[in-house]
XYZ file of C-alpha atoms in Angstrom:
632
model
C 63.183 9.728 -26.469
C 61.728 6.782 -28.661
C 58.037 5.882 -28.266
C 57.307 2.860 -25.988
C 54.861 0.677 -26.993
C 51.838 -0.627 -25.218
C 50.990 -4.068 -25.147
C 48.706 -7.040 -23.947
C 48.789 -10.417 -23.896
C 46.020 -12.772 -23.759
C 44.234 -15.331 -24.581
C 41.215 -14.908 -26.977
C 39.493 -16.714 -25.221
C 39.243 -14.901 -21.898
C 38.649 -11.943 -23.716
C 35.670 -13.239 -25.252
C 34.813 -14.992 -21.943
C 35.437 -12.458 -19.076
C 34.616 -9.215 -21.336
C 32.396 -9.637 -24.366
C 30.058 -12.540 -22.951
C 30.396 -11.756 -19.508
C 29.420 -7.998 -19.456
C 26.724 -7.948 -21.724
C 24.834 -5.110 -20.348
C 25.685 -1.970 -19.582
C 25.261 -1.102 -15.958
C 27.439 -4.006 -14.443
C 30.420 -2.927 -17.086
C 30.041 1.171 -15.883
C 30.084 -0.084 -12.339
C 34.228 -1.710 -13.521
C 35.144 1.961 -14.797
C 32.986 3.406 -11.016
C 35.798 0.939 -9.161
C 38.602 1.407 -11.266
C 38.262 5.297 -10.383
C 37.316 4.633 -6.978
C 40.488 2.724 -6.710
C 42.193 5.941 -7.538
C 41.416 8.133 -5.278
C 39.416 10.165 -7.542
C 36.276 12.110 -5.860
C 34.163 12.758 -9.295
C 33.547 10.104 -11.919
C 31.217 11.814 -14.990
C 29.356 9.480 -16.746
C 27.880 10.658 -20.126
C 25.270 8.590 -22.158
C 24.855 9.860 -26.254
C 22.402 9.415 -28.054
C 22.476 11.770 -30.634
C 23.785 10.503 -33.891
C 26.097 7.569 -33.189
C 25.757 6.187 -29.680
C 29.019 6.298 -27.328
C 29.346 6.070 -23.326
C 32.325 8.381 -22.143
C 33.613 8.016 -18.488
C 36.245 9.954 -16.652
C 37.681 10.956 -13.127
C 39.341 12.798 -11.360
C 41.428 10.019 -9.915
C 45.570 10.112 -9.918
C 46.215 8.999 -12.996
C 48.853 6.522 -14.632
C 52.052 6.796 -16.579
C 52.824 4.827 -19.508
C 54.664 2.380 -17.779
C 51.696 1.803 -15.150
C 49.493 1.112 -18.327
C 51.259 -1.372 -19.282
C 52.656 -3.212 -16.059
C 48.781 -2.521 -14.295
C 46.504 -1.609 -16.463
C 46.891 -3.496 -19.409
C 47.969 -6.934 -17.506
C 45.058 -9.114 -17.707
C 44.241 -11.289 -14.635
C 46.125 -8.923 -12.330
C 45.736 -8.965 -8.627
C 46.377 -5.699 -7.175
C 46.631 -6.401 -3.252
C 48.745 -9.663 -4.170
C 50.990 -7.686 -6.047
C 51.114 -4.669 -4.026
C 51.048 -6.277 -1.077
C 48.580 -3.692 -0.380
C 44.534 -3.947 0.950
C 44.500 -0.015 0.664
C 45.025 3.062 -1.858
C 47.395 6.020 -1.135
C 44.291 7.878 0.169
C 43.222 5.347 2.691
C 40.427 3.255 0.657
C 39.887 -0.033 0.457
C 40.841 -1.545 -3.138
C 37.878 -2.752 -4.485
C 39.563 -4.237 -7.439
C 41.349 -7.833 -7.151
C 40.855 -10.079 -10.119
C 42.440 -7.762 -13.277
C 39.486 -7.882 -15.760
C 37.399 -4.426 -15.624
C 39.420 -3.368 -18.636
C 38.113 -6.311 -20.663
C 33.989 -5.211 -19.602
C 34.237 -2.271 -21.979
C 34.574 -4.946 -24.802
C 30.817 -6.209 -24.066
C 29.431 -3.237 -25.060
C 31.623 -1.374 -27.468
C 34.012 -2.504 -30.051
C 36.420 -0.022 -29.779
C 37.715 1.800 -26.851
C 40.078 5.348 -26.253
C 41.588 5.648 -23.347
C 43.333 9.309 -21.819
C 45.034 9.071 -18.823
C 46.634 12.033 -17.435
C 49.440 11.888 -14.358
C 51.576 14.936 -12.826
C 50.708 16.678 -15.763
C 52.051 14.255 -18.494
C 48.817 12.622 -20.785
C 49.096 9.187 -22.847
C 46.148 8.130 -24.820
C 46.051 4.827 -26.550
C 42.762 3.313 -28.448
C 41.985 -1.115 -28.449
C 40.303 -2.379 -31.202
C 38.311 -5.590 -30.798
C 38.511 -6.343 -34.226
C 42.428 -5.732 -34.526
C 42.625 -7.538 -31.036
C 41.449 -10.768 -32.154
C 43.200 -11.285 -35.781
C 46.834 -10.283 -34.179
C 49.127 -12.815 -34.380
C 50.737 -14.644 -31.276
C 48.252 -13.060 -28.732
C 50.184 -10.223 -27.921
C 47.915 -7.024 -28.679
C 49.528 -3.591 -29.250
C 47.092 -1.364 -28.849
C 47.247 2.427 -31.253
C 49.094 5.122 -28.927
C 48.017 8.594 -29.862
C 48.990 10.777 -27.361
C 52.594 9.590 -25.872
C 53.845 11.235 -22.781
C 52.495 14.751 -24.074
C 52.994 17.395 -21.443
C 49.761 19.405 -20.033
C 48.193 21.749 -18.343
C 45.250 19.489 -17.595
C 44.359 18.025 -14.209
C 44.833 14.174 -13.247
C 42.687 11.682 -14.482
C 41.482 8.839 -16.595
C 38.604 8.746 -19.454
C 37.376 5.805 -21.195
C 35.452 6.969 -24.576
C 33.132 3.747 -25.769
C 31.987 3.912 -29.454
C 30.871 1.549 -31.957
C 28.018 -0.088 -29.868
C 26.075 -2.654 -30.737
C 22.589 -1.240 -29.400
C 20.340 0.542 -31.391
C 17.939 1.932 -29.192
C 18.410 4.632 -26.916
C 19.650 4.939 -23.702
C 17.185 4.984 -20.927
C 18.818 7.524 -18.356
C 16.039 6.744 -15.087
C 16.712 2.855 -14.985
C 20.923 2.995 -15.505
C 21.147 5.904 -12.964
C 18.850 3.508 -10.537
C 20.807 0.573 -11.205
C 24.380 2.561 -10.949
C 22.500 4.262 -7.930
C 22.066 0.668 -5.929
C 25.811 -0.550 -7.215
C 27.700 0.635 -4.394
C 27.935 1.561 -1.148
C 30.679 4.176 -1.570
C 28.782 7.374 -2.694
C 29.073 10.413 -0.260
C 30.236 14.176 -0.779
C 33.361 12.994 -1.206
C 32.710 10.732 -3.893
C 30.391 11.768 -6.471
C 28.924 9.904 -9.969
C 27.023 12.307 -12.135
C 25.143 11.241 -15.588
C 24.486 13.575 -18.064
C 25.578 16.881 -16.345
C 22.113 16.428 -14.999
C 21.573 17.237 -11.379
C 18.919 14.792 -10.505
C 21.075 12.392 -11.706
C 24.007 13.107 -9.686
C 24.956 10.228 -6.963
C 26.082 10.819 -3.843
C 24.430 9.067 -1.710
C 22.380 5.845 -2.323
C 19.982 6.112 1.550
C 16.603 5.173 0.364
C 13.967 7.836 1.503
C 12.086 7.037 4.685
C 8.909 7.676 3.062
C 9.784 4.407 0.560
C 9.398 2.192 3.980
C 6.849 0.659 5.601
C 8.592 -0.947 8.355
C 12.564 -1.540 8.483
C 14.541 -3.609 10.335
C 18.391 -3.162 11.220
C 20.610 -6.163 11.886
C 21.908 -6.652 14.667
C 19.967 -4.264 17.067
C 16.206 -4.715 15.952
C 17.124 -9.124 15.924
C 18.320 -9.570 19.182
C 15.212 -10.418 21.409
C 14.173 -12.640 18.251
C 17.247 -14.730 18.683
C 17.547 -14.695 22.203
C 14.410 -16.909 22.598
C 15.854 -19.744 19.739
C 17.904 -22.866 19.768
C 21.503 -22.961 20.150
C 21.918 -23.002 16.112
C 20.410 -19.690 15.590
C 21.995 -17.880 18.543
C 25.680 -19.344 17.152
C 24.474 -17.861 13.778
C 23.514 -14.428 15.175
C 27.182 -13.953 17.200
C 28.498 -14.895 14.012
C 27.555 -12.277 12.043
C 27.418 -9.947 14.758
C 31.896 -11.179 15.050
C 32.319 -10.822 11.360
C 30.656 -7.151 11.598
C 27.871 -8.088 9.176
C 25.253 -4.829 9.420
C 22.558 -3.973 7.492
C 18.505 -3.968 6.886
C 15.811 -5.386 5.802
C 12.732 -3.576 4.444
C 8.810 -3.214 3.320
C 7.336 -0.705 1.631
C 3.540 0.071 1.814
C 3.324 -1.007 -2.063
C 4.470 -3.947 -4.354
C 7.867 -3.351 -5.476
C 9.292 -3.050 -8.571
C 10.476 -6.698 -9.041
C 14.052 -4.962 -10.255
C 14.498 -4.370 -6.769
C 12.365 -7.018 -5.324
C 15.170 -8.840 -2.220
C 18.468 -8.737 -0.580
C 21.162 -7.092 -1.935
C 25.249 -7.799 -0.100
C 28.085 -5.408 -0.984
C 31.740 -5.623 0.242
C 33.872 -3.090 0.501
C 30.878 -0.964 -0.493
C 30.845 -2.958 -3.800
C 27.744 -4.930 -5.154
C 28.644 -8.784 -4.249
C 25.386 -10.070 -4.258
C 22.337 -9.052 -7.065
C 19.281 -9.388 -5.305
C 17.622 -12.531 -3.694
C 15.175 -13.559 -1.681
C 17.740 -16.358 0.578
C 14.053 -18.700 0.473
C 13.777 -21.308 -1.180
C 9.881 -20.998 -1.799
C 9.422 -17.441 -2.216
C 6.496 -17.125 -3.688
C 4.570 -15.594 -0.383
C 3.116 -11.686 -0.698
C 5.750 -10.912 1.394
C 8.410 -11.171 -0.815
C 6.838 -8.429 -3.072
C 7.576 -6.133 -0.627
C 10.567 -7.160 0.764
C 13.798 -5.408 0.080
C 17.367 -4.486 1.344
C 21.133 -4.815 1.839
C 23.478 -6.110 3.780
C 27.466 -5.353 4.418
C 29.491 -8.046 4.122
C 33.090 -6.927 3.935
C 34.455 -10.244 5.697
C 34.111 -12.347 2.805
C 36.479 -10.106 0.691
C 38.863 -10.273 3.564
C 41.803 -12.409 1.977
C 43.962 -11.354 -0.397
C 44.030 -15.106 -2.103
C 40.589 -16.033 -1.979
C 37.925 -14.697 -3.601
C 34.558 -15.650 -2.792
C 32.937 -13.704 -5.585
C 31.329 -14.430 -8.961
C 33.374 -13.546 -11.832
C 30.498 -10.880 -13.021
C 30.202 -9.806 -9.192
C 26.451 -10.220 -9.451
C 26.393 -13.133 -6.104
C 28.501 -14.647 -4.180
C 30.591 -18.359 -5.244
C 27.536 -20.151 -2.680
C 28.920 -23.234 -4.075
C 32.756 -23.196 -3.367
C 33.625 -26.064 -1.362
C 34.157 -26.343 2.400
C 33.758 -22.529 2.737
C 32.022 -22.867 6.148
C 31.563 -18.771 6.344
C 29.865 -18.304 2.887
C 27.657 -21.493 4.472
C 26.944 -19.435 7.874
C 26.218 -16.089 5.726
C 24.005 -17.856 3.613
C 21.857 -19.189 6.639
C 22.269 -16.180 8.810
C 20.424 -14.434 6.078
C 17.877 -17.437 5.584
C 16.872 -16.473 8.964
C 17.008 -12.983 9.102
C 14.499 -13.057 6.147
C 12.285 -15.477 7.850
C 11.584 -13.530 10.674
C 11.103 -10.263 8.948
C 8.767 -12.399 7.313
C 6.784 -12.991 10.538
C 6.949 -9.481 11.767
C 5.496 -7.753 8.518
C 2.633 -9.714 9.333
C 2.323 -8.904 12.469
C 3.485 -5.146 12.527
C 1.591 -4.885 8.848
C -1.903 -6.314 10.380
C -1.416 -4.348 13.495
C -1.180 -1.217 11.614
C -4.120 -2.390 9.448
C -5.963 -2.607 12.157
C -4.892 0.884 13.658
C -6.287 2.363 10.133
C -9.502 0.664 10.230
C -10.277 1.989 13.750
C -9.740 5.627 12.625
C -12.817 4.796 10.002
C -15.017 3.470 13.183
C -14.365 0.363 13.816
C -12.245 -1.277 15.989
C -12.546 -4.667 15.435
C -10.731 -5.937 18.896
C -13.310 -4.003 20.541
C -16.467 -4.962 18.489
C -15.656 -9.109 18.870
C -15.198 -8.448 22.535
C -19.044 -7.417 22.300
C -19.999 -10.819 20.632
C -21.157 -13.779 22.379
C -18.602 -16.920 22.520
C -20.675 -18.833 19.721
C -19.942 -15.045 17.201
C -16.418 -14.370 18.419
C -14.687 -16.664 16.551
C -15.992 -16.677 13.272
C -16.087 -13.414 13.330
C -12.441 -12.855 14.235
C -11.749 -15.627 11.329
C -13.529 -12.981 8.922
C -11.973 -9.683 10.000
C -8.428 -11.755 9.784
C -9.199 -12.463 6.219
C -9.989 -9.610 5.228
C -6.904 -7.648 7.516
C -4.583 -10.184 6.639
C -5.317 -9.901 2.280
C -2.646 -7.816 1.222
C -4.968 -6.985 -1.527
C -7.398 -5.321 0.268
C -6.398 -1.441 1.234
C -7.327 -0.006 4.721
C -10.016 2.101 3.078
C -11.630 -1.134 1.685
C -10.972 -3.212 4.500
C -13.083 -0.778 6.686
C -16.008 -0.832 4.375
C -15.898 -4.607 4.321
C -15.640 -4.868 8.269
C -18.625 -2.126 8.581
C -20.954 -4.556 6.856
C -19.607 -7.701 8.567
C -20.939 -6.015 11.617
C -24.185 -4.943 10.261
C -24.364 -8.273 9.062
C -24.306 -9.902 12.910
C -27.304 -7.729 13.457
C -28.648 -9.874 10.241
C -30.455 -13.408 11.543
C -29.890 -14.475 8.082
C -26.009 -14.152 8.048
C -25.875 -15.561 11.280
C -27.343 -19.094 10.008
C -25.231 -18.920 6.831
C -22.142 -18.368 8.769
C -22.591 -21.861 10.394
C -21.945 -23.035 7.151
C -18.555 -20.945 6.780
C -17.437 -22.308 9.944
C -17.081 -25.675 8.655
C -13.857 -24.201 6.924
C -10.853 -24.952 8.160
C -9.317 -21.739 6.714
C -10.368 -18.622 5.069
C -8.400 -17.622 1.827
C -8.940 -14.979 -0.167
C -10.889 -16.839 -2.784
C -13.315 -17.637 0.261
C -13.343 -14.383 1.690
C -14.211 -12.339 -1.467
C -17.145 -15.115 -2.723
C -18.326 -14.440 1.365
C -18.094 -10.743 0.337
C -20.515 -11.418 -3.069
C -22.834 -13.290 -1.196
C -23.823 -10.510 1.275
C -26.456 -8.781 -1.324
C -27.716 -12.502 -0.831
C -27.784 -12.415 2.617
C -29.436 -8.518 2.771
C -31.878 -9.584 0.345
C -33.037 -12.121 3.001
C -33.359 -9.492 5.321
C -35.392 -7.463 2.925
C -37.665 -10.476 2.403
C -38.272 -10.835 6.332
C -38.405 -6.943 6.885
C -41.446 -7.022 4.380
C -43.211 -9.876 5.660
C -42.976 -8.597 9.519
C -44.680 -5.140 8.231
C -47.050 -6.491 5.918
C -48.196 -7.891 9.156
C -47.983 -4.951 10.992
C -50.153 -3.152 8.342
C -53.142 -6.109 8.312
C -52.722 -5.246 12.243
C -53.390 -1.398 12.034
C -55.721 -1.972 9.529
C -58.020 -3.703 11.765
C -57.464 -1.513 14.425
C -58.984 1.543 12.127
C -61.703 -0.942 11.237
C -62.629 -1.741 14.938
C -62.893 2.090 15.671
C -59.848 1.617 18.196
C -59.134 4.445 20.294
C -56.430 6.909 19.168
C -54.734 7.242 22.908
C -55.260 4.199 23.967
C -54.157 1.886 21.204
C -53.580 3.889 17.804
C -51.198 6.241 19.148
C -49.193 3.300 21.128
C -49.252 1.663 18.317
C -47.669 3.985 15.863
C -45.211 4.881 18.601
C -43.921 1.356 18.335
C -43.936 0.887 14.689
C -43.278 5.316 13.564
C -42.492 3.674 9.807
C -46.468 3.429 8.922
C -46.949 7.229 9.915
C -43.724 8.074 7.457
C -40.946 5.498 6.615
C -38.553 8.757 6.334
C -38.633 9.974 9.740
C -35.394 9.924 11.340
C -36.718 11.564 14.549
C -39.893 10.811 16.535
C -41.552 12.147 19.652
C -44.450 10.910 20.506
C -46.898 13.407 23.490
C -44.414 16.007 23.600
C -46.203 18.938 25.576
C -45.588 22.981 25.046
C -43.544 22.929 28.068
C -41.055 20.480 27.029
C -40.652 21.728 23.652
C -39.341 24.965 24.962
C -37.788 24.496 27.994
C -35.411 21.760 25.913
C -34.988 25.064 23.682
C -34.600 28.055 25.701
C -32.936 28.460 29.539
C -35.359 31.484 30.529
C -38.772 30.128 31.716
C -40.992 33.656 31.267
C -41.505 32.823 27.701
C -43.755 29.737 29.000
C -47.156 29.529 27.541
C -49.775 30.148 29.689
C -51.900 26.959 28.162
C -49.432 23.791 28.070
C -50.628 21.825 25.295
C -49.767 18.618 24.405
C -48.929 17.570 20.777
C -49.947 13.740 19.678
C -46.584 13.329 17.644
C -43.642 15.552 16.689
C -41.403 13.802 14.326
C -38.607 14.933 11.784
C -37.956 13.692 8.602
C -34.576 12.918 6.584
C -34.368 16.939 5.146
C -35.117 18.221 8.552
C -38.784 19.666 7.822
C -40.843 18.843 10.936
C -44.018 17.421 10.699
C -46.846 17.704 13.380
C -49.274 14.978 13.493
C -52.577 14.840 15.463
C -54.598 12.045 15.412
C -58.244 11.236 15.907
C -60.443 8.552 16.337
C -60.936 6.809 12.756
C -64.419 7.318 12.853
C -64.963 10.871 14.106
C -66.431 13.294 12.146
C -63.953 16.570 11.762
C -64.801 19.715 12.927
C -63.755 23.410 12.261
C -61.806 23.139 15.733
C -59.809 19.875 15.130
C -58.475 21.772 12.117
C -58.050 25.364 13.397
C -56.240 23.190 16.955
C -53.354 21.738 14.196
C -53.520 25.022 12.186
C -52.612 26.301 16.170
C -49.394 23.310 17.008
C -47.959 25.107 13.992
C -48.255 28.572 14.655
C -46.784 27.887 17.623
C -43.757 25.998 16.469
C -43.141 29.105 13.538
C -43.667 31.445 16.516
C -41.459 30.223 18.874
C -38.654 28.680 17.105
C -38.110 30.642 13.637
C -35.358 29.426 12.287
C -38.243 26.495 11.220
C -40.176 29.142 9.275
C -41.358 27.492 5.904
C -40.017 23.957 7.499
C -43.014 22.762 9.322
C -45.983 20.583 8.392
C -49.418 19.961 9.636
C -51.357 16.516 9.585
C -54.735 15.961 10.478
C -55.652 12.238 10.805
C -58.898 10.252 10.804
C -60.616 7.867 8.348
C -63.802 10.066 8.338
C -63.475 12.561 5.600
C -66.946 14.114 5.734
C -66.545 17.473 8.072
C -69.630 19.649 9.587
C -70.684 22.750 7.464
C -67.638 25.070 7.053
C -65.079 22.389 8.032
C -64.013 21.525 4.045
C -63.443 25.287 2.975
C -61.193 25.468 6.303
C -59.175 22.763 5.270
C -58.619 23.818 1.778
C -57.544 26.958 2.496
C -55.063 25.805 4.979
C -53.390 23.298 2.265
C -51.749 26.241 0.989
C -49.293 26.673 4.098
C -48.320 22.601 4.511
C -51.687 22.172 6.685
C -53.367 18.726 5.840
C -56.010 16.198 6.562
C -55.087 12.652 5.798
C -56.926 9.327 6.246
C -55.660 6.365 7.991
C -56.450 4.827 4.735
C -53.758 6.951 3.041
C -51.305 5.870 5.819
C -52.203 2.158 4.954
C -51.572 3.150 1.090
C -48.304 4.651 1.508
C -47.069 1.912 3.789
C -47.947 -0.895 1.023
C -46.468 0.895 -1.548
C -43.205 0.909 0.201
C -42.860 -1.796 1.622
C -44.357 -3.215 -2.290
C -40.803 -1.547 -3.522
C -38.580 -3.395 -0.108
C -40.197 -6.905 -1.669
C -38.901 -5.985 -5.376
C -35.965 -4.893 -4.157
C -35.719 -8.519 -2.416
C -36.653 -10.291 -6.018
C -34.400 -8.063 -8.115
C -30.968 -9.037 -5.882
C -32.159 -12.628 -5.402
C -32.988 -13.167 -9.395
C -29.153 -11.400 -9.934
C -28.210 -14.108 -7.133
C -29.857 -17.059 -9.140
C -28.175 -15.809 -12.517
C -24.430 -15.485 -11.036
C -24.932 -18.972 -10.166
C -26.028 -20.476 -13.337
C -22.787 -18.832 -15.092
């Protein structure tokens, strides 16, 4: 039998045009070989990627095959429509075609300059190789592309592989991003139609769901819409039954992080084909939201006719633009719509949630404002929504801003500078975070007061020692109010705490009662938990042996009865007069040696100036760092 020959005829021109300028990139030309095998009922497509030596991109099925004369009535005819021609919308096995216009063959040429093709069909195998170069200086536009194998009989199985050499890229191949973008193609992948890449398995597709742990909050169209269009005008309810008739279904999503901006927006596919590259459907999209934002729609009504064809030549979007096409117009604003209210319930499920988080870190900020009077309440909601609603600010952060907010209110000081933030008709971010820097402002305010209202307090007890006041009547009353002059580290303070007390709050039987019930002057405990028992005495009494030995006594007692606080309790001894009667000062030397001590009030006064000395420096050291931020 003489050898047939293979041929094409063309124009140069729509070669260059539909294959060599139009597929420039790699993933939307694969995606033509992905349909082409698709379209023949193949369940496997391998997809190999070299980049040792020189580069090539080889892709086969497992599809039925062709003969010679398919190649060159189907294959090879550019501009062919398939369902026209067949006057079919499905393949033998029951899929719908995805091809229609005739020009995946002519991709290949955007990548790779020459191009082998094997096709194998109840068991006979044809393999031809097109030339770019040899394609554009033939003569009288009809291309006969080199036949090597010619109706060969085999063994092999049916099938079609495209080998891609000479490419123009240098660099190699990165395997992640094209097995992404192939991933996100289609719509088609399942067990029973399979891509792999690289004989790798974790590049294998089949199946392009997008984990639930990627989402934040999804939304499916129609079900999770309904109630939103239900309470619109008559336009948007007419849009929502429209795509509802046309069996448009799909969803929209957020994810808890920025997205990639690859996969930033919408994506439509028909048939299970990418239609539609991603987009936002707003025309000012440059809200937070839109970072988030992703998902995909079915659309398969658009691909409908077998005449037109509402798609781009590259397939990347939708012809928006074709004239009169009222359901392209309806699409286009059904999604409009769609994305605009997703838009409005991320912030309201996202700040909800927010909200949720901060409570688990203690505060619950609907809760707290309820607590404020009428005049707080709404400033203070305006601050805890600037801070929820700034998607720049994690729940973790957002907490620890809120916490000080509220220890702020407690703060006179923020209270009269937030009358000057309520002048603002809004709080944005810029607002919120200088609010944020200004708090060290505001706390060093507080310091300043804090110091002023104790250095008060101290002149106060100062003249009280100097007046010979009496320690029951007035000193002890005294210190009870203000515990910070005795220690400013106690974090627990009992003031004429008796024997009794002490242990019944300790231990359930009663027989271990003291016979004598005395009655300690103060019992405090500091930050590290040592406790510290403090008698006091009139300022200007002169000690005896039995003042000391009675304190020496309290913490005996305490060691005794509770000794889990052995080596964890202090005495203290206090008066102002520091002579003592013959014996007293050996007594109370000795005694130093197991945390027994005899202060002055004097040393209290010290010890209470030097600390409150450090609260004032602390008050000029922020306010100084204050005064420089604002001269930069």
């Amino acid at each position: 039998m003489a050898q047939e020959e293979l041929q094409v005829t063309f124009d140069i021109n729509t070669i260059d045009h539909l294959g060599v300028k139009l597929y420039s990139t790699i993933p939307p030309m694969i995606a033509e070989l992905v349909s082409n095998a698709w379209d023949a009922d193949a369940s496997n497509v391998y997809i190999n990627f070299n980049n040792e030596g020189e580069k090539t991109i080889t892709v086969s099925d497992d599809g039925t095959g062709m003969t010679f004369s398919e190649l060159n009535e189907h294959f090879l005819k550019v501009g062919r429509n398939r369902r026209v021609e067949m006057h079919k919308d499905e393949t033998e096995g029951g899929r719908k075609v995805l091809g229609k216009k005739g020009l995946g063959k002519l991709s290949m040429f955007g990548i790779g300059k020459k191009i082998t093709i094997s096709t194998i069909k109840s068991g006979i195998k044809n393999t031809f190789v097109m030339d770019y170069k040899q394609l554009k200086d033939c003569e009288g536009n009809v291309y006969k592309p080199s036949v090597i194998d010619y109706c060969v009989e085999t063994d092999e199985k049916n099938g079609t592989s495209f080998l891609i050499e000479q490419l123009s890229r240098k660099s190699d191949f990165d395997i992640e991003r094209l097995y992404r973008n192939l991933q996100t193609r289609f719509h088609i992948y399942s067990d029973k139609f399979v891509v792999h890449i690289n004989d790798d398995e974790k590049y294998k597709i089949k199946s392009n769901d997008i984990p639930d742990d990627k989402f934040q909050f999804v939304w499916r169209y129609p079900e999770d819409f309904e109630k939103d269009f239900d309470t619109e005008i008559d336009k948007f309810k007419d849009l929502f039954e429209f795509g509802k008739e046309k069996g448009v279904h799909g969803k929209i999503y957020t994810s808890q992080t920025p997205l990639n901006k690859a996969v930033q927006g919408i994506v439509l596919f028909s048939r299970g084909k990418l239609v539609q590259e991603h987009s936002t459907f707003d025309d000012r999209a440059n809200d937070n939201f839109f970072q988030y934002m992703s998902g995909y729609f079915d659309v398969d009504f658009i691909d409908s006719s077998f005449e037109v064809d509402n798609c781009s030549t590259d397939r990347k979007s939708l012809a928006w633009d074709i004239d009169e096409n009222e359901e392209l117009y309806k699409l286009k604003e059904l999604l409009k719509k769609l994305v605009s209210v997703s838009q409005k319930k991320w912030r309201e499920e996202r700040k909800a949630e927010k909200k949720k988080k901060v409570s688990s870190h203690g505060h619950n900020v609907d809760e707290w404002i309820k607590t404020l009077n009428p005049a707080e309440k709404t400033l203070a909601k305006k601050l805890t929504d600037a801070i929820i609603d700034n998607d720049d600010i994690n729940e973790e952060t957002a907490a620890e801003y809120i916490g000080c907010i509220k220890d702020m209110y407690s703060f006179e000081g923020f209270k009269q500078f937030t009358a000057e933030l309520d002048e603002l008709q809004e709080l944005d971010n810029e607002h919120a975070i200088r609010l944020l820097t200004d708090w060290n402002n505001i706390e060093a305010k507080e310091y300043a007061k804090i110091t002023i209202g104790r250095i008060k307090t101290i002149e106060q007890f100062e003249k009280f020692i100097k007046d010979n006041a009496s320690e029951r009547d007035i000193i002890q009353k005294f210190l009870e109010e203000f515990p910070w002059l005795l220690d400013p580290k106690m974090s627990k303070f009992e003031r004429e705490i008796t024997y009794t007390n002490l242990l019944k709050r300790n231990f359930s039987d009663e027989t271990d009662l003291p016979d004598s019930n005395r009655r300690l002057d103060f019992l405090c405990t500091n930050s590290a938990g040592v406790i510290h028992i403090i008698e006091l005495k009139r300022p200007r009494i002169r000690l005896k042996t039995k003042e000391i030995q009675q304190i020496s006594e309290y913490v005996e007692f305490i060691e005794t009865q509770f000794p889990q606080t052995q080596g964890h309790v202090k005495g203290f001894l206090i008066s102002d007069n520091m002579t003592y009667e013959p014996g007293a000062e050996k007594v109370r030397k000795g005694l130093e040696s197991v945390d027994i001590f005899v202060k002055s009030y004097s040393d209290l006064l010290a010890e209470a100036r030097r600390y409150n000395d450090d609260l004032y420096r602390m008050y000029e050291n922020i306010s100084s760092k204050k005064n420089e931020n604002v001269g930069e």
